[in-house]
Amino acid sequence: VGHIIWLDLCKNLYMRFTLMKFKYDSQESMHAYAANVYTSVTEELSKAKDRRFIAVEQEFFRLWWDTVATDSHKRQVRQLVKEGRLEFIIGGQVMHDEAVTDLDDEILQMTEGHGFLYETFGVRPQFSWHVDPFGASATTPILFALAGFNAHLISRIDYDLKDAMQKNKKLQFVWRGSPSLKAQQEIFTHTMDQFSYCTPSYLPFSNSSGFYWNGVALFPDPPKDGVYPNMSLPVTKDTVHAYAQTMVDNIKQRAEWFRTNHVLWPWGCDKQFYNSSVQFNNMDPLIKYINQNSKEFGVTVQYATLSEYFQAIYQSNLTWEVRGSEDFLPYSTEPYQAWTGFYASRNVLKGLARQASSQLHAAETLFTSYRVMFPDGPVAKDWALSKLRALRWAVSEVQHHDAITGTESPKVADMYLQHLNLLISVLNNYLHVIVYNPLAWNITTIINITVTFPNAAVYDDKGQPVPAQIQRSAQSNVTNDLFIMVELGGLQQRNYLIKFSEKHCSQRPKCMWTYEAKGVLFERRNIQAWRKTGRRLLPVLSGCYKLMFDQDTNLLHSITHLQEKREVMMTQDFWEYHANGDVKVGPISDNYIFSANSSSVRAYKAVEMEIIPGKIVSEIRQYFYREESDKDYAYSVTTRVPECFGTKARCLRLEQTYSLGPLRLNTEVVLRTSSSLKNNRTLYTDDNGYQMMKRPYRKFTNNTLARNYFPMVRAAYIEDDVSRLVLVSDRAHGVSSQAHGQLEVMLHRRLWNNLPWNLGYNLTLNDSSIVMPTLWMTLSSISATSTRYQREAIELQHRPVVKPKLNMESRSSFPVHSVVLPPNLHLLSLSVPGWNYSANHDVHLSRIHSEPDYDRVLLRIMHLYEEGEDPELSKPDLLQGIGEVKELEERSLTGTWDLPSLQRWKWKTADNLDTKFKTCRSCGNFTVTIAPKEIRTFFVHFSSSNF
């Protein structure tokens, strides 16, 4: 979390220190490392004017600032920040992962960190240091540009691609991450060379610790005397020349890979600078020696911040090559080390993180609506804000590249689950419920409540009966699923009364409103008996599809889109990759890496099926048994086929929930959907839920299977000339198209290996949990799916929130007018951040901080569609007034910049496209035009009674 840079006259150098990975929980890491790092570095920087340090992630800095730092330390930090000798880079709560994180959560954790830094120090990060995520997404540079960054730095990209870029001096480029936004949000990007972000550790005259003098990290307790075991030879008169020569040789080697005279040379690595006095006291004389002998060495060096390095590059005034919207995924470090396994590691954590994010979004919009409607209402605003901030922190921290990725130890994973579970409430057997729609769209959908009674009747807040359906639960024989049709306006909530009974309803026509669905169980079928298939097909119909199930296999056979009259042959089942766990035998799979030692095999020997026809939803349950005689199934698919109520759009999706586990050890399980679509093994997956990326199948000399896996955060699809098969997901997975017409999703992994590094950190992923992810599937024409899948993904992510109505006498809900955006716009954020800084930068820097502003609303709107993706929905659209606006101004993505004052650096490119875009300082009548893929952020003060 800290870094230092140096610059030089003929070649520029850069040093960097990193605090720690999230292998350990935050409290233990603070105890062992973070407190020492920030205390030690603050004191050492204050001793010499030329020293520099760069802090990256705010979670640990904020913990140190709030719980460890003395008043003296805080004064020193403020002075160092003011002088530019301590620089905050990225500024988010964490250095987020780029493959499996969702756009909403990336923005949240950056906003949290940026708000803290601006409130506390009046600074706004303008550069990134994204050195450790396992691959680089094209969404990240877009977000950083929207946040006001001038340059972006990455490191982990595919080893053979990095090698080619080094040889051709193409490690630096201008990245236009969005094909719709183009140069509007381009950003200069520096890719670190093959030495990555750590100081080279090999020294010919010393040992493996290289240029590190502050000792070996001790965990979980630091040494009582503050002196860590040291392996490196100190810099003395006898060793300084050897150190200098080794360092200069490495600098000159790196210099050959870049176009300017400025070389970025990182100094430090993970868990460094907790004893920085030793570190600085060895670096200082080494730097001095090189500069005193610069004619001999041909190099001069100095400490510098990252901004100073990028300023030097910018002032070189070179013309840079443009990179389009391609990303750097997947990431491989060696021929058999494809980092595609973490796309599916710790499925439970990935699912809970997304669920918590959704709950937080609902809470933010609900509290904001309440504040606008009832600014003097009975809910204590300071109490509510404190709870929301705690939830923001919990959702933010899990976006770390060693958190949501599933690459942390079980102990740390449990910490994340504990923090996130504070957000999740379980609903069971409530008589009165409130259903809240957190989207700014009108919705007609189905909610499912698990109940213990076999019969129920449902009534809305006007006492009118509501269509419902009750049936035995898919996951339990002692509970029932109650499906309720709900219609809600944007940001609206409604009350529902549920009356339960042990007896069957006998009063008609009341009984007509709740359908009691019964299932039909089909005989278990062994795969060895699959000699003749397709003879006995059983149809399941909805208003949109005809699904045919094969009674000889109990598997799906085909899907016909009724309006388009096209039949697509399709099956779905589970397959397993068997992983090697012995490093002496061959490549292994672990938390990070997927390295299948052979093709997948069927994960079952027999399949059982149950079909439950319904009036609201029909359900097909398929149970997969490892052995035909097994009592318990190993895997299941529950497919819900909604009926059409008011709109056919909803019945176009097939809602599937899976159950997997506990897995056998060293097993990686995939859901394989095989179809007759001629997709040439070409796949499309999303980058962080922001945009879709084309993934053509590529052949490699080694490890082709694993290197054709990609992250799916929200959506993936395959298509031919006529139809498209789309999956949208409630959490991140790995996805691939290993054969024609095939869409393969890795859902769960359980692994053990004897790699010493993994054993040392307890990273063997012996995950014995049962996971239950959800996918929604759509099969339709390309044009039809283009209008729907973005909204479907958001509707899955932000399903209605169901909560108990605890006090029937009090007003637990409040009347809210429906807030409905155009179909191509999404309400990304509607929150009361509670920041106490002034929106005017000069005022903020000059005044004493006041109380939090509870009336300032942070509003973000996103255009969902790409330029040219749909004839109508891809057009720029108008955001009309949500209500009477007293004050409004447009801000940067994280809110810290007044947008008209944000002047990002313009980097020279061959085409020099225009980067100007419209801003809204004080928009009359609150009418804003939002272009394809734009995200626009506003501070709004509403008049009361807007919603």
JSON list of N, CA and C in Angstrom, two decimals, residues 255-293:
[
{"chain": "A", "resi": 255, "resn": "ALA", "atom": "N", "xyz": [15.20, -0.07, -19.40]},
{"chain": "A", "resi": 255, "resn": "ALA", "atom": "CA", "xyz": [15.15, 1.11, -20.27]},
{"chain": "A", "resi": 255, "resn": "ALA", "atom": "C", "xyz": [14.96, 0.74, -21.73]},
{"chain": "A", "resi": 256, "resn": "GLU", "atom": "N", "xyz": [15.40, -0.43, -22.11]},
{"chain": "A", "resi": 256, "resn": "GLU", "atom": "CA", "xyz": [15.28, -0.86, -23.50]},
{"chain": "A", "resi": 256, "resn": "GLU", "atom": "C", "xyz": [13.83, -1.16, -23.90]},
{"chain": "A", "resi": 257, "resn": "TRP", "atom": "N", "xyz": [12.94, -1.23, -22.92]},
{"chain": "A", "resi": 257, "resn": "TRP", "atom": "CA", "xyz": [11.55, -1.61, -23.20]},
{"chain": "A", "resi": 257, "resn": "TRP", "atom": "C", "xyz": [10.61, -0.42, -23.26]},
{"chain": "A", "resi": 258, "resn": "PHE", "atom": "N", "xyz": [11.14, 0.79, -23.05]},
{"chain": "A", "resi": 258, "resn": "PHE", "atom": "CA", "xyz": [10.29, 1.98, -23.01]},
{"chain": "A", "resi": 258, "resn": "PHE", "atom": "C", "xyz": [10.83, 3.06, -23.95]},
{"chain": "A", "resi": 259, "resn": "ARG", "atom": "N", "xyz": [9.98, 4.01, -24.29]},
{"chain": "A", "resi": 259, "resn": "ARG", "atom": "CA", "xyz": [10.29, 5.00, -25.31]},
{"chain": "A", "resi": 259, "resn": "ARG", "atom": "C", "xyz": [10.92, 6.27, -24.76]},
{"chain": "A", "resi": 260, "resn": "THR", "atom": "N", "xyz": [10.75, 6.56, -23.48]},
{"chain": "A", "resi": 260, "resn": "THR", "atom": "CA", "xyz": [11.27, 7.82, -22.94]},
{"chain": "A", "resi": 260, "resn": "THR", "atom": "C", "xyz": [12.50, 7.56, -22.08]},
{"chain": "A", "resi": 261, "resn": "ASN", "atom": "N", "xyz": [13.10, 8.63, -21.60]},
{"chain": "A", "resi": 261, "resn": "ASN", "atom": "CA", "xyz": [14.26, 8.53, -20.72]},
{"chain": "A", "resi": 261, "resn": "ASN", "atom": "C", "xyz": [13.90, 8.30, -19.27]},
{"chain": "A", "resi": 262, "resn": "HIS", "atom": "N", "xyz": [12.66, 8.04, -19.00]},
{"chain": "A", "resi": 262, "resn": "HIS", "atom": "CA", "xyz": [12.19, 7.89, -17.63]},
{"chain": "A", "resi": 262, "resn": "HIS", "atom": "C", "xyz": [11.84, 6.43, -17.36]},
{"chain": "A", "resi": 263, "resn": "VAL", "atom": "N", "xyz": [12.52, 5.83, -16.41]},
{"chain": "A", "resi": 263, "resn": "VAL", "atom": "CA", "xyz": [12.31, 4.42, -16.09]},
{"chain": "A", "resi": 263, "resn": "VAL", "atom": "C", "xyz": [11.65, 4.30, -14.72]},
{"chain": "A", "resi": 264, "resn": "LEU", "atom": "N", "xyz": [10.58, 3.59, -14.68]},
{"chain": "A", "resi": 264, "resn": "LEU", "atom": "CA", "xyz": [9.87, 3.33, -13.44]},
{"chain": "A", "resi": 264, "resn": "LEU", "atom": "C", "xyz": [10.47, 2.09, -12.78]},
{"chain": "A", "resi": 265, "resn": "TRP", "atom": "N", "xyz": [11.05, 2.29, -11.59]},
{"chain": "A", "resi": 265, "resn": "TRP", "atom": "CA", "xyz": [11.74, 1.19, -10.89]},
{"chain": "A", "resi": 265, "resn": "TRP", "atom": "C", "xyz": [11.12, 0.99, -9.52]},
{"chain": "A", "resi": 266, "resn": "PRO", "atom": "N", "xyz": [10.24, 0.00, -9.35]},
{"chain": "A", "resi": 266, "resn": "PRO", "atom": "CA", "xyz": [9.57, -0.17, -8.04]},
{"chain": "A", "resi": 266, "resn": "PRO", "atom": "C", "xyz": [10.52, -0.72, -6.99]},
{"chain": "A", "resi": 267, "resn": "TRP", "atom": "N", "xyz": [10.42, -0.19, -5.81]},
{"chain": "A", "resi": 267, "resn": "TRP", "atom": "CA", "xyz": [11.28, -0.66, -4.71]},
{"chain": "A", "resi": 267, "resn": "TRP", "atom": "C", "xyz": [10.39, -1.11, -3.56]},
{"chain": "A", "resi": 268, "resn": "GLY", "atom": "N", "xyz": [10.43, -2.40, -3.27]},
{"chain": "A", "resi": 268, "resn": "GLY", "atom": "CA", "xyz": [9.58, -2.95, -2.23]},
{"chain": "A", "resi": 268, "resn": "GLY", "atom": "C", "xyz": [8.77, -4.11, -2.77]},
{"chain": "A", "resi": 269, "resn": "CYS", "atom": "N", "xyz": [7.94, -4.66, -1.93]},
{"chain": "A", "resi": 269, "resn": "CYS", "atom": "CA", "xyz": [7.05, -5.75, -2.35]},
{"chain": "A", "resi": 269, "resn": "CYS", "atom": "C", "xyz": [5.99, -5.92, -1.28]},
{"chain": "A", "resi": 270, "resn": "ASP", "atom": "N", "xyz": [5.26, -7.04, -1.31]},
{"chain": "A", "resi": 270, "resn": "ASP", "atom": "CA", "xyz": [4.20, -7.26, -0.33]},
{"chain": "A", "resi": 270, "resn": "ASP", "atom": "C", "xyz": [4.79, -7.31, 1.08]},
{"chain": "A", "resi": 271, "resn": "LYS", "atom": "N", "xyz": [4.06, -6.69, 2.01]},
{"chain": "A", "resi": 271, "resn": "LYS", "atom": "CA", "xyz": [4.43, -6.67, 3.42]},
{"chain": "A", "resi": 271, "resn": "LYS", "atom": "C", "xyz": [5.82, -6.07, 3.63]},
{"chain": "A", "resi": 272, "resn": "GLN", "atom": "N", "xyz": [6.03, -4.88, 3.10]},
{"chain": "A", "resi": 272, "resn": "GLN", "atom": "CA", "xyz": [7.31, -4.18, 3.24]},
{"chain": "A", "resi": 272, "resn": "GLN", "atom": "C", "xyz": [7.11, -2.83, 3.92]},
{"chain": "A", "resi": 273, "resn": "PHE", "atom": "N", "xyz": [8.20, -2.28, 4.42]},
{"chain": "A", "resi": 273, "resn": "PHE", "atom": "CA", "xyz": [8.27, -0.95, 5.03]},
{"chain": "A", "resi": 273, "resn": "PHE", "atom": "C", "xyz": [7.55, -0.87, 6.37]},
{"chain": "A", "resi": 274, "resn": "TYR", "atom": "N", "xyz": [7.44, -2.01, 7.06]},
{"chain": "A", "resi": 274, "resn": "TYR", "atom": "CA", "xyz": [6.94, -1.95, 8.43]},
{"chain": "A", "resi": 274, "resn": "TYR", "atom": "C", "xyz": [8.07, -1.55, 9.37]},
{"chain": "A", "resi": 275, "resn": "ASN", "atom": "N", "xyz": [9.29, -1.56, 8.88]},
{"chain": "A", "resi": 275, "resn": "ASN", "atom": "CA", "xyz": [10.45, -1.09, 9.65]},
{"chain": "A", "resi": 275, "resn": "ASN", "atom": "C", "xyz": [11.23, -0.16, 8.74]},
{"chain": "A", "resi": 276, "resn": "SER", "atom": "N", "xyz": [10.59, 0.95, 8.34]},
{"chain": "A", "resi": 276, "resn": "SER", "atom": "CA", "xyz": [11.10, 1.75, 7.23]},
{"chain": "A", "resi": 276, "resn": "SER", "atom": "C", "xyz": [12.36, 2.53, 7.56]},
{"chain": "A", "resi": 277, "resn": "SER", "atom": "N", "xyz": [12.66, 2.71, 8.84]},
{"chain": "A", "resi": 277, "resn": "SER", "atom": "CA", "xyz": [13.91, 3.40, 9.16]},
{"chain": "A", "resi": 277, "resn": "SER", "atom": "C", "xyz": [15.10, 2.62, 8.63]},
{"chain": "A", "resi": 278, "resn": "VAL", "atom": "N", "xyz": [15.07, 1.30, 8.78]},
{"chain": "A", "resi": 278, "resn": "VAL", "atom": "CA", "xyz": [16.13, 0.46, 8.25]},
{"chain": "A", "resi": 278, "resn": "VAL", "atom": "C", "xyz": [16.14, 0.54, 6.72]},
{"chain": "A", "resi": 279, "resn": "GLN", "atom": "N", "xyz": [14.95, 0.50, 6.14]},
{"chain": "A", "resi": 279, "resn": "GLN", "atom": "CA", "xyz": [14.85, 0.51, 4.67]},
{"chain": "A", "resi": 279, "resn": "GLN", "atom": "C", "xyz": [15.40, 1.83, 4.10]},
{"chain": "A", "resi": 280, "resn": "PHE", "atom": "N", "xyz": [14.93, 2.96, 4.62]},
{"chain": "A", "resi": 280, "resn": "PHE", "atom": "CA", "xyz": [15.39, 4.25, 4.11]},
{"chain": "A", "resi": 280, "resn": "PHE", "atom": "C", "xyz": [16.88, 4.47, 4.37]},
{"chain": "A", "resi": 281, "resn": "ASN", "atom": "N", "xyz": [17.34, 4.01, 5.50]},
{"chain": "A", "resi": 281, "resn": "ASN", "atom": "CA", "xyz": [18.75, 4.23, 5.85]},
{"chain": "A", "resi": 281, "resn": "ASN", "atom": "C", "xyz": [19.70, 3.40, 4.99]},
{"chain": "A", "resi": 282, "resn": "ASN", "atom": "N", "xyz": [19.17, 2.44, 4.27]},
{"chain": "A", "resi": 282, "resn": "ASN", "atom": "CA", "xyz": [19.98, 1.72, 3.29]},
{"chain": "A", "resi": 282, "resn": "ASN", "atom": "C", "xyz": [19.76, 2.27, 1.87]},
{"chain": "A", "resi": 283, "resn": "MET", "atom": "N", "xyz": [18.55, 2.72, 1.60]},
{"chain": "A", "resi": 283, "resn": "MET", "atom": "CA", "xyz": [18.29, 3.29, 0.27]},
{"chain": "A", "resi": 283, "resn": "MET", "atom": "C", "xyz": [19.00, 4.61, 0.07]},
{"chain": "A", "resi": 284, "resn": "ASP", "atom": "N", "xyz": [18.97, 5.46, 1.09]},
{"chain": "A", "resi": 284, "resn": "ASP", "atom": "CA", "xyz": [19.55, 6.80, 0.96]},
{"chain": "A", "resi": 284, "resn": "ASP", "atom": "C", "xyz": [21.01, 6.78, 0.49]},
{"chain": "A", "resi": 285, "resn": "PRO", "atom": "N", "xyz": [21.90, 6.03, 1.16]},
{"chain": "A", "resi": 285, "resn": "PRO", "atom": "CA", "xyz": [23.29, 6.04, 0.70]},
{"chain": "A", "resi": 285, "resn": "PRO", "atom": "C", "xyz": [23.47, 5.39, -0.67]},
{"chain": "A", "resi": 286, "resn": "LEU", "atom": "N", "xyz": [22.63, 4.44, -0.99]},
{"chain": "A", "resi": 286, "resn": "LEU", "atom": "CA", "xyz": [22.73, 3.82, -2.32]},
{"chain": "A", "resi": 286, "resn": "LEU", "atom": "C", "xyz": [22.38, 4.81, -3.41]},
{"chain": "A", "resi": 287, "resn": "ILE", "atom": "N", "xyz": [21.30, 5.56, -3.20]},
{"chain": "A", "resi": 287, "resn": "ILE", "atom": "CA", "xyz": [20.91, 6.60, -4.15]},
{"chain": "A", "resi": 287, "resn": "ILE", "atom": "C", "xyz": [22.03, 7.64, -4.27]},
{"chain": "A", "resi": 288, "resn": "LYS", "atom": "N", "xyz": [22.55, 8.06, -3.16]},
{"chain": "A", "resi": 288, "resn": "LYS", "atom": "CA", "xyz": [23.62, 9.07, -3.15]},
{"chain": "A", "resi": 288, "resn": "LYS", "atom": "C", "xyz": [24.84, 8.57, -3.91]},
{"chain": "A", "resi": 289, "resn": "TYR", "atom": "N", "xyz": [25.20, 7.33, -3.72]},
{"chain": "A", "resi": 289, "resn": "TYR", "atom": "CA", "xyz": [26.38, 6.76, -4.38]},
{"chain": "A", "resi": 289, "resn": "TYR", "atom": "C", "xyz": [26.20, 6.72, -5.89]},
{"chain": "A", "resi": 290, "resn": "ILE", "atom": "N", "xyz": [25.03, 6.32, -6.35]},
{"chain": "A", "resi": 290, "resn": "ILE", "atom": "CA", "xyz": [24.79, 6.27, -7.80]},
{"chain": "A", "resi": 290, "resn": "ILE", "atom": "C", "xyz": [24.87, 7.67, -8.40]},
{"chain": "A", "resi": 291, "resn": "ASN", "atom": "N", "xyz": [24.29, 8.64, -7.75]},
{"chain": "A", "resi": 291, "resn": "ASN", "atom": "CA", "xyz": [24.31, 10.01, -8.27]},
{"chain": "A", "resi": 291, "resn": "ASN", "atom": "C", "xyz": [25.71, 10.62, -8.24]},
{"chain": "A", "resi": 292, "resn": "GLN", "atom": "N", "xyz": [26.49, 10.27, -7.24]},
{"chain": "A", "resi": 292, "resn": "GLN", "atom": "CA", "xyz": [27.88, 10.76, -7.18]},
{"chain": "A", "resi": 292, "resn": "GLN", "atom": "C", "xyz": [28.74, 10.17, -8.30]},
{"chain": "A", "resi": 293, "resn": "ASN", "atom": "N", "xyz": [28.31, 9.01, -8.78]},
{"chain": "A", "resi": 293, "resn": "ASN", "atom": "CA", "xyz": [29.06, 8.32, -9.84]},
{"chain": "A", "resi": 293, "resn": "ASN", "atom": "C", "xyz": [28.22, 8.19, -11.11]}
]
